mmCIF file of C-alpha atoms in Angstrom:
data_model
loop_
_atom_site.group_PDB
_atom_site.id
_atom_site.type_symbol
_atom_site.label_atom_id
_atom_site.label_comp_id
_atom_site.label_asym_id
_atom_site.label_seq_id
_atom_site.Cartn_x
_atom_site.Cartn_y
_atom_site.Cartn_z
ATOM 1 C CA MET A 1 66.893 191.372 -14.395
ATOM 2 C CA VAL A 2 69.141 190.033 -11.614
ATOM 3 C CA THR A 3 65.995 190.345 -9.322
ATOM 4 C CA GLN A 4 63.320 189.236 -11.653
ATOM 5 C CA LEU A 5 65.810 185.982 -11.903
ATOM 6 C CA LYS A 6 66.183 185.585 -7.871
ATOM 7 C CA ASN A 7 62.348 185.777 -7.715
ATOM 8 C CA GLU A 8 61.952 183.093 -10.418
ATOM 9 C CA THR A 9 64.550 180.568 -8.796
ATOM 10 C CA THR A 10 63.208 180.913 -5.321
ATOM 11 C CA SER A 11 59.817 180.548 -6.505
ATOM 12 C CA ASN A 12 60.664 177.104 -8.246
ATOM 13 C CA ILE A 13 62.182 175.585 -5.031
ATOM 14 C CA ILE A 14 60.042 172.819 -3.610
ATOM 15 C CA TYR A 15 59.646 172.589 0.055
ATOM 16 C CA PRO A 16 58.707 168.788 0.887
ATOM 17 C CA ASP A 17 56.015 168.232 3.189
ATOM 18 C CA SER A 18 57.706 164.942 4.712
ATOM 19 C CA ASP A 19 61.465 164.059 5.506
ATOM 20 C CA GLY A 20 60.879 160.487 5.658
ATOM 21 C CA LYS A 21 61.266 160.000 9.131
ATOM 22 C CA PRO A 22 58.633 158.586 11.385
ATOM 23 C CA MET A 23 56.609 160.630 13.798
ATOM 24 C CA ALA A 24 57.773 158.279 16.686
ATOM 25 C CA ASP A 25 59.908 155.602 17.462
ATOM 26 C CA ASN A 26 57.866 153.748 19.850
ATOM 27 C CA THR A 27 54.320 153.796 21.688
ATOM 28 C CA LEU A 28 55.597 155.782 24.720
ATOM 29 C CA GLN A 29 57.200 158.444 22.736
ATOM 30 C CA PHE A 30 53.746 158.733 20.355
ATOM 31 C CA ARG A 31 51.626 158.693 23.420
ATOM 32 C CA TRP A 32 53.322 161.462 24.707
ATOM 33 C CA ILE A 33 53.473 163.690 21.627
ATOM 34 C CA THR A 34 49.748 163.155 21.055
ATOM 35 C CA MET A 35 48.351 163.669 24.393
ATOM 36 C CA ILE A 36 50.475 167.014 24.731
ATOM 37 C CA LYS A 37 49.366 167.979 21.121
ATOM 38 C CA ALA A 38 45.836 167.177 21.601
ATOM 39 C CA ASN A 39 45.731 168.982 24.932
ATOM 40 C CA LEU A 40 47.005 172.219 23.709
ATOM 41 C CA ASP A 41 44.674 171.862 20.885
ATOM 42 C CA TRP A 42 41.719 171.884 23.362
ATOM 43 C CA LEU A 43 43.111 174.561 25.499
ATOM 44 C CA PHE A 44 43.296 176.834 22.427
ATOM 45 C CA ALA A 45 40.178 175.658 21.006
ATOM 46 C CA ASN A 46 38.461 178.895 21.073
ATOM 47 C CA ASP A 47 41.262 180.988 19.826
ATOM 48 C CA ASN A 48 41.570 181.144 16.290
ATOM 49 C CA ASN A 49 44.914 182.814 16.146
ATOM 50 C CA VAL A 50 46.675 180.258 17.767
ATOM 51 C CA PHE A 51 48.161 177.701 15.447
ATOM 52 C CA VAL A 52 49.122 174.131 17.279
ATOM 53 C CA ALA A 53 50.831 171.178 14.931
ATOM 54 C CA GLY A 54 52.353 167.923 15.457
ATOM 55 C CA ASP A 55 55.522 166.560 13.705
ATOM 56 C CA LEU A 56 55.151 169.444 10.916
ATOM 57 C CA LEU A 57 58.079 170.668 9.031
ATOM 58 C CA TRP A 58 59.390 174.250 9.693
ATOM 59 C CA TYR A 59 60.965 175.990 6.911
ATOM 60 C CA PRO A 60 62.330 179.215 8.516
ATOM 61 C CA VAL A 61 64.158 180.723 5.471
ATOM 62 C CA GLU A 62 62.508 181.040 2.029
ATOM 63 C CA GLY A 63 64.839 179.800 -0.656
ATOM 64 C CA ASP A 64 66.515 177.488 1.532
ATOM 65 C CA ASN A 65 64.552 173.716 1.742
ATOM 66 C CA LYS A 66 67.803 171.988 3.755
ATOM 67 C CA LYS A 67 67.252 174.584 6.875
ATOM 68 C CA ARG A 68 64.223 172.592 8.424
ATOM 69 C CA LEU A 69 63.229 170.564 11.394
ATOM 70 C CA ALA A 70 59.973 168.944 12.220
ATOM 71 C CA PRO A 71 59.216 169.575 16.242
ATOM 72 C CA ASP A 72 57.176 166.918 17.720
ATOM 73 C CA VAL A 73 54.765 169.849 18.888
ATOM 74 C CA MET A 74 54.797 173.496 17.927
ATOM 75 C CA VAL A 75 52.533 176.462 18.878
ATOM 76 C CA VAL A 76 52.227 179.286 17.095
ATOM 77 C CA PHE A 77 50.623 182.628 18.636
ATOM 78 C CA GLY A 78 49.359 185.036 15.843
ATOM 79 C CA ARG A 79 48.637 182.464 13.278
ATOM 80 C CA PRO A 80 45.201 181.149 12.340
ATOM 81 C CA LYS A 81 44.159 177.666 12.526
ATOM 82 C CA GLY A 82 44.254 175.656 9.342
ATOM 83 C CA GLU A 83 45.631 172.882 7.408
ATOM 84 C CA ARG A 84 49.290 172.936 6.385
ATOM 85 C CA GLY A 85 51.648 170.389 4.596
ATOM 86 C CA SER A 86 54.584 172.451 6.395
ATOM 87 C CA TYR A 87 54.887 175.724 8.294
ATOM 88 C CA GLN A 88 56.796 178.038 5.650
ATOM 89 C CA GLN A 89 57.611 180.879 7.922
ATOM 90 C CA TRP A 90 57.889 183.825 5.060
ATOM 91 C CA LYS A 91 54.264 182.752 4.190
ATOM 92 C CA GLU A 92 53.251 183.446 7.825
ATOM 93 C CA TYR A 93 54.092 186.822 8.349
ATOM 94 C CA ASN A 94 57.520 185.457 9.400
ATOM 95 C CA ILE A 95 56.289 184.601 12.587
ATOM 96 C CA ALA A 96 58.550 181.597 14.435
ATOM 97 C CA PRO A 97 56.681 179.046 16.397
ATOM 98 C CA GLN A 98 57.149 180.225 19.836
ATOM 99 C CA VAL A 99 56.972 177.185 21.962
ATOM 100 C CA VAL A 100 58.272 173.912 21.020
ATOM 101 C CA PHE A 101 58.036 170.459 22.708
ATOM 102 C CA GLU A 102 60.671 167.569 21.821
ATOM 103 C CA ILE A 103 59.727 163.923 23.560
ATOM 104 C CA LEU A 104 62.860 161.987 23.575
ATOM 105 C CA SER A 105 63.330 158.119 22.287
ATOM 106 C CA PRO A 106 66.138 155.924 23.289
ATOM 107 C CA GLY A 107 67.647 156.551 19.688
ATOM 108 C CA ASN A 108 67.876 160.255 20.127
ATOM 109 C CA THR A 109 71.530 161.165 19.982
ATOM 110 C CA GLN A 110 73.400 163.988 21.637
ATOM 111 C CA THR A 111 74.538 165.457 18.408
ATOM 112 C CA GLU A 112 71.008 165.243 17.290
ATOM 113 C CA MET A 113 69.613 167.152 20.203
ATOM 114 C CA SER A 114 72.368 169.729 20.165
ATOM 115 C CA ARG A 115 71.502 170.439 16.366
ATOM 116 C CA LYS A 116 68.067 171.132 17.153
ATOM 117 C CA LEU A 117 68.642 173.450 20.131
ATOM 118 C CA LEU A 118 70.984 175.502 18.090
ATOM 119 C CA PHE A 119 68.337 175.401 15.301
ATOM 120 C CA TYR A 120 65.735 176.873 17.667
ATOM 121 C CA GLU A 121 67.687 179.343 19.302
ATOM 122 C CA ARG A 122 68.936 180.768 16.066
ATOM 123 C CA TYR A 123 65.347 181.179 14.508
ATOM 124 C CA GLY A 124 63.403 182.334 17.184
ATOM 125 C CA VAL A 125 61.748 179.734 19.618
ATOM 126 C CA GLU A 126 60.853 181.469 22.983
ATOM 127 C CA GLU A 127 60.177 178.096 25.259
ATOM 128 C CA TYR A 128 61.831 174.968 24.446
ATOM 129 C CA TYR A 129 60.782 171.975 26.487
ATOM 130 C CA ILE A 130 62.312 168.472 26.498
ATOM 131 C CA TYR A 131 60.698 165.159 28.261
ATOM 132 C CA ASP A 132 62.073 161.809 28.285
ATOM 133 C CA PRO A 133 59.313 159.220 29.157
ATOM 134 C CA HIS A 134 61.717 156.608 29.466
ATOM 135 C CA LYS A 135 63.740 158.236 31.946
ATOM 136 C CA ASN A 136 61.101 160.523 33.420
ATOM 137 C CA GLU A 137 63.527 163.697 32.626
ATOM 138 C CA LEU A 138 62.127 167.247 32.278
ATOM 139 C CA SER A 139 64.060 169.995 30.981
ATOM 140 C CA GLY A 140 63.097 173.521 29.689
ATOM 141 C CA LEU A 141 65.021 176.665 28.122
ATOM 142 C CA LEU A 142 63.547 179.939 27.967
ATOM 143 C CA ARG A 143 64.539 183.045 25.610
ATOM 144 C CA GLY A 144 66.523 185.456 27.349
ATOM 145 C CA GLU A 145 69.074 188.232 26.818
ATOM 146 C CA GLU A 146 71.614 185.734 25.401
ATOM 147 C CA GLY A 147 69.346 183.211 23.962
ATOM 148 C CA LEU A 148 67.786 180.040 25.031
ATOM 149 C CA GLU A 149 68.671 179.537 28.806
ATOM 150 C CA ILE A 150 68.225 176.729 31.092
ATOM 151 C CA ILE A 151 65.382 176.766 33.422
ATOM 152 C CA GLU A 152 66.970 175.879 36.598
ATOM 153 C CA THR A 153 63.619 174.463 38.025
ATOM 154 C CA MET A 154 61.130 172.653 36.218
ATOM 155 C CA ASP A 155 58.938 171.277 39.054
ATOM 156 C CA GLY A 156 56.168 173.640 39.316
ATOM 157 C CA TRP A 157 57.170 175.680 36.474
ATOM 158 C CA ILE A 158 54.603 177.800 34.391
ATOM 159 C CA SER A 159 54.770 178.177 30.717
ATOM 160 C CA PRO A 160 54.653 181.960 30.126
ATOM 161 C CA ARG A 161 53.402 181.719 26.914
ATOM 162 C CA LEU A 162 50.920 178.436 27.492
ATOM 163 C CA GLY A 163 49.775 179.129 31.138
ATOM 164 C CA ILE A 164 50.376 175.360 31.698
ATOM 165 C CA ARG A 165 52.083 174.062 34.756
ATOM 166 C CA PHE A 166 54.681 171.265 34.697
ATOM 167 C CA GLU A 167 54.912 168.619 37.813
ATOM 168 C CA VAL A 168 57.751 166.741 38.159
ATOM 169 C CA THR A 169 56.357 163.474 39.599
ATOM 170 C CA GLU A 170 56.431 159.477 39.425
ATOM 171 C CA PRO A 171 56.223 157.705 37.568
ATOM 172 C CA GLU A 172 55.876 160.353 34.894
ATOM 173 C CA LEU A 173 55.418 164.185 34.311
ATOM 174 C CA LYS A 174 52.170 165.451 34.993
ATOM 175 C CA LEU A 175 50.514 168.784 33.014
ATOM 176 C CA TYR A 176 48.000 171.065 34.166
ATOM 177 C CA TYR A 177 45.746 173.648 32.550
ATOM 178 C CA PRO A 178 45.807 176.966 33.757
ATOM 179 C CA ASP A 179 42.559 176.533 35.576
ATOM 180 C CA GLY A 180 44.302 173.370 37.437
ATOM 181 C CA ASN A 181 42.590 170.359 35.539
ATOM 182 C CA SER A 182 45.170 167.905 34.337
ATOM 183 C CA PHE A 183 46.029 167.263 30.915
ATOM 184 C CA THR A 184 44.352 163.883 29.905
ATOM 185 C CA THR A 185 44.186 161.330 26.950
ATOM 186 C CA TYR A 186 41.378 161.121 24.603
ATOM 187 C CA THR A 187 40.630 157.705 26.113
ATOM 188 C CA GLN A 188 40.584 159.317 29.925
ATOM 189 C CA GLU A 189 38.299 162.262 28.190
ATOM 190 C CA LYS A 190 35.645 159.583 26.631
ATOM 191 C CA GLN A 191 35.602 157.671 29.576
ATOM 192 C CA ARG A 192 34.759 160.795 31.650
ATOM 193 C CA ALA A 193 32.194 161.380 29.299
ATOM 194 C CA ASP A 194 30.672 158.134 29.303
ATOM 195 C CA LYS A 195 30.397 158.161 33.187
ATOM 196 C CA LEU A 196 28.750 161.941 32.811
ATOM 197 C CA ALA A 197 26.354 160.617 30.423
ATOM 198 C CA ALA A 198 25.189 157.910 32.523
ATOM 199 C CA LYS A 199 24.761 159.838 35.252
ATOM 200 C CA LEU A 200 22.356 162.258 33.660
ATOM 201 C CA LYS A 201 20.309 159.092 32.179
ATOM 202 C CA GLU A 202 20.131 157.827 35.951
ATOM 203 C CA LEU A 203 18.360 161.112 36.404
ATOM 204 C CA GLY A 204 16.113 160.978 33.799
ATOM 205 C CA ILE A 205 17.873 163.499 31.507
ATOM 206 C CA ASN A 206 18.868 162.987 28.070
ATOM 207 C CA PRO A 207 22.403 164.179 27.345
ATOM 208 C CA ASP A 208 21.793 164.345 23.695
ATOM 209 C CA GLU A 209 19.007 166.727 24.069
ATOM 210 C CA LEU A 210 21.075 169.198 26.181
#
């Protein structure tokens, strides 16, 4: 009887899809969030067992709708692609996001970032990357024997899970695919595709028929 009552109570808990907070505080932060998310989508486009999300609420504990965070970008290996209102971990074979990115804005406080670090460490994140595009500062943490441990040198660092490489340059960070190509924005990809299409037409080839 007690068990039945507990299950009924748990099933009645609502897990909101939104926390009422904006995805980004400014255009620079938004550009970085969308660029990283889009490029990771492209990287794992052919792997149906990798789920990539941006600004999606993650609930790690069933029955507790207060414990939640929405990483700017998160990657979950071992879970299928698809639409979700939130990431409710107990419905995902209890697989936690292995990689998360946070893109800072001037409004982020030390208290807020410390709370996020404790959350990610407690609930199983393996790689945690923090980038401040306003200061062009990058830091990263990797799970070790004592939890999430600081990565001493990020310049040239290759993510164990993602295979991407970080290059700390001026005026901003650069990210590279495992094949050496750099991350690009949608606009840059569109310009590249348009140039290729123009060259093919010059050669008498219709790109729409390829």
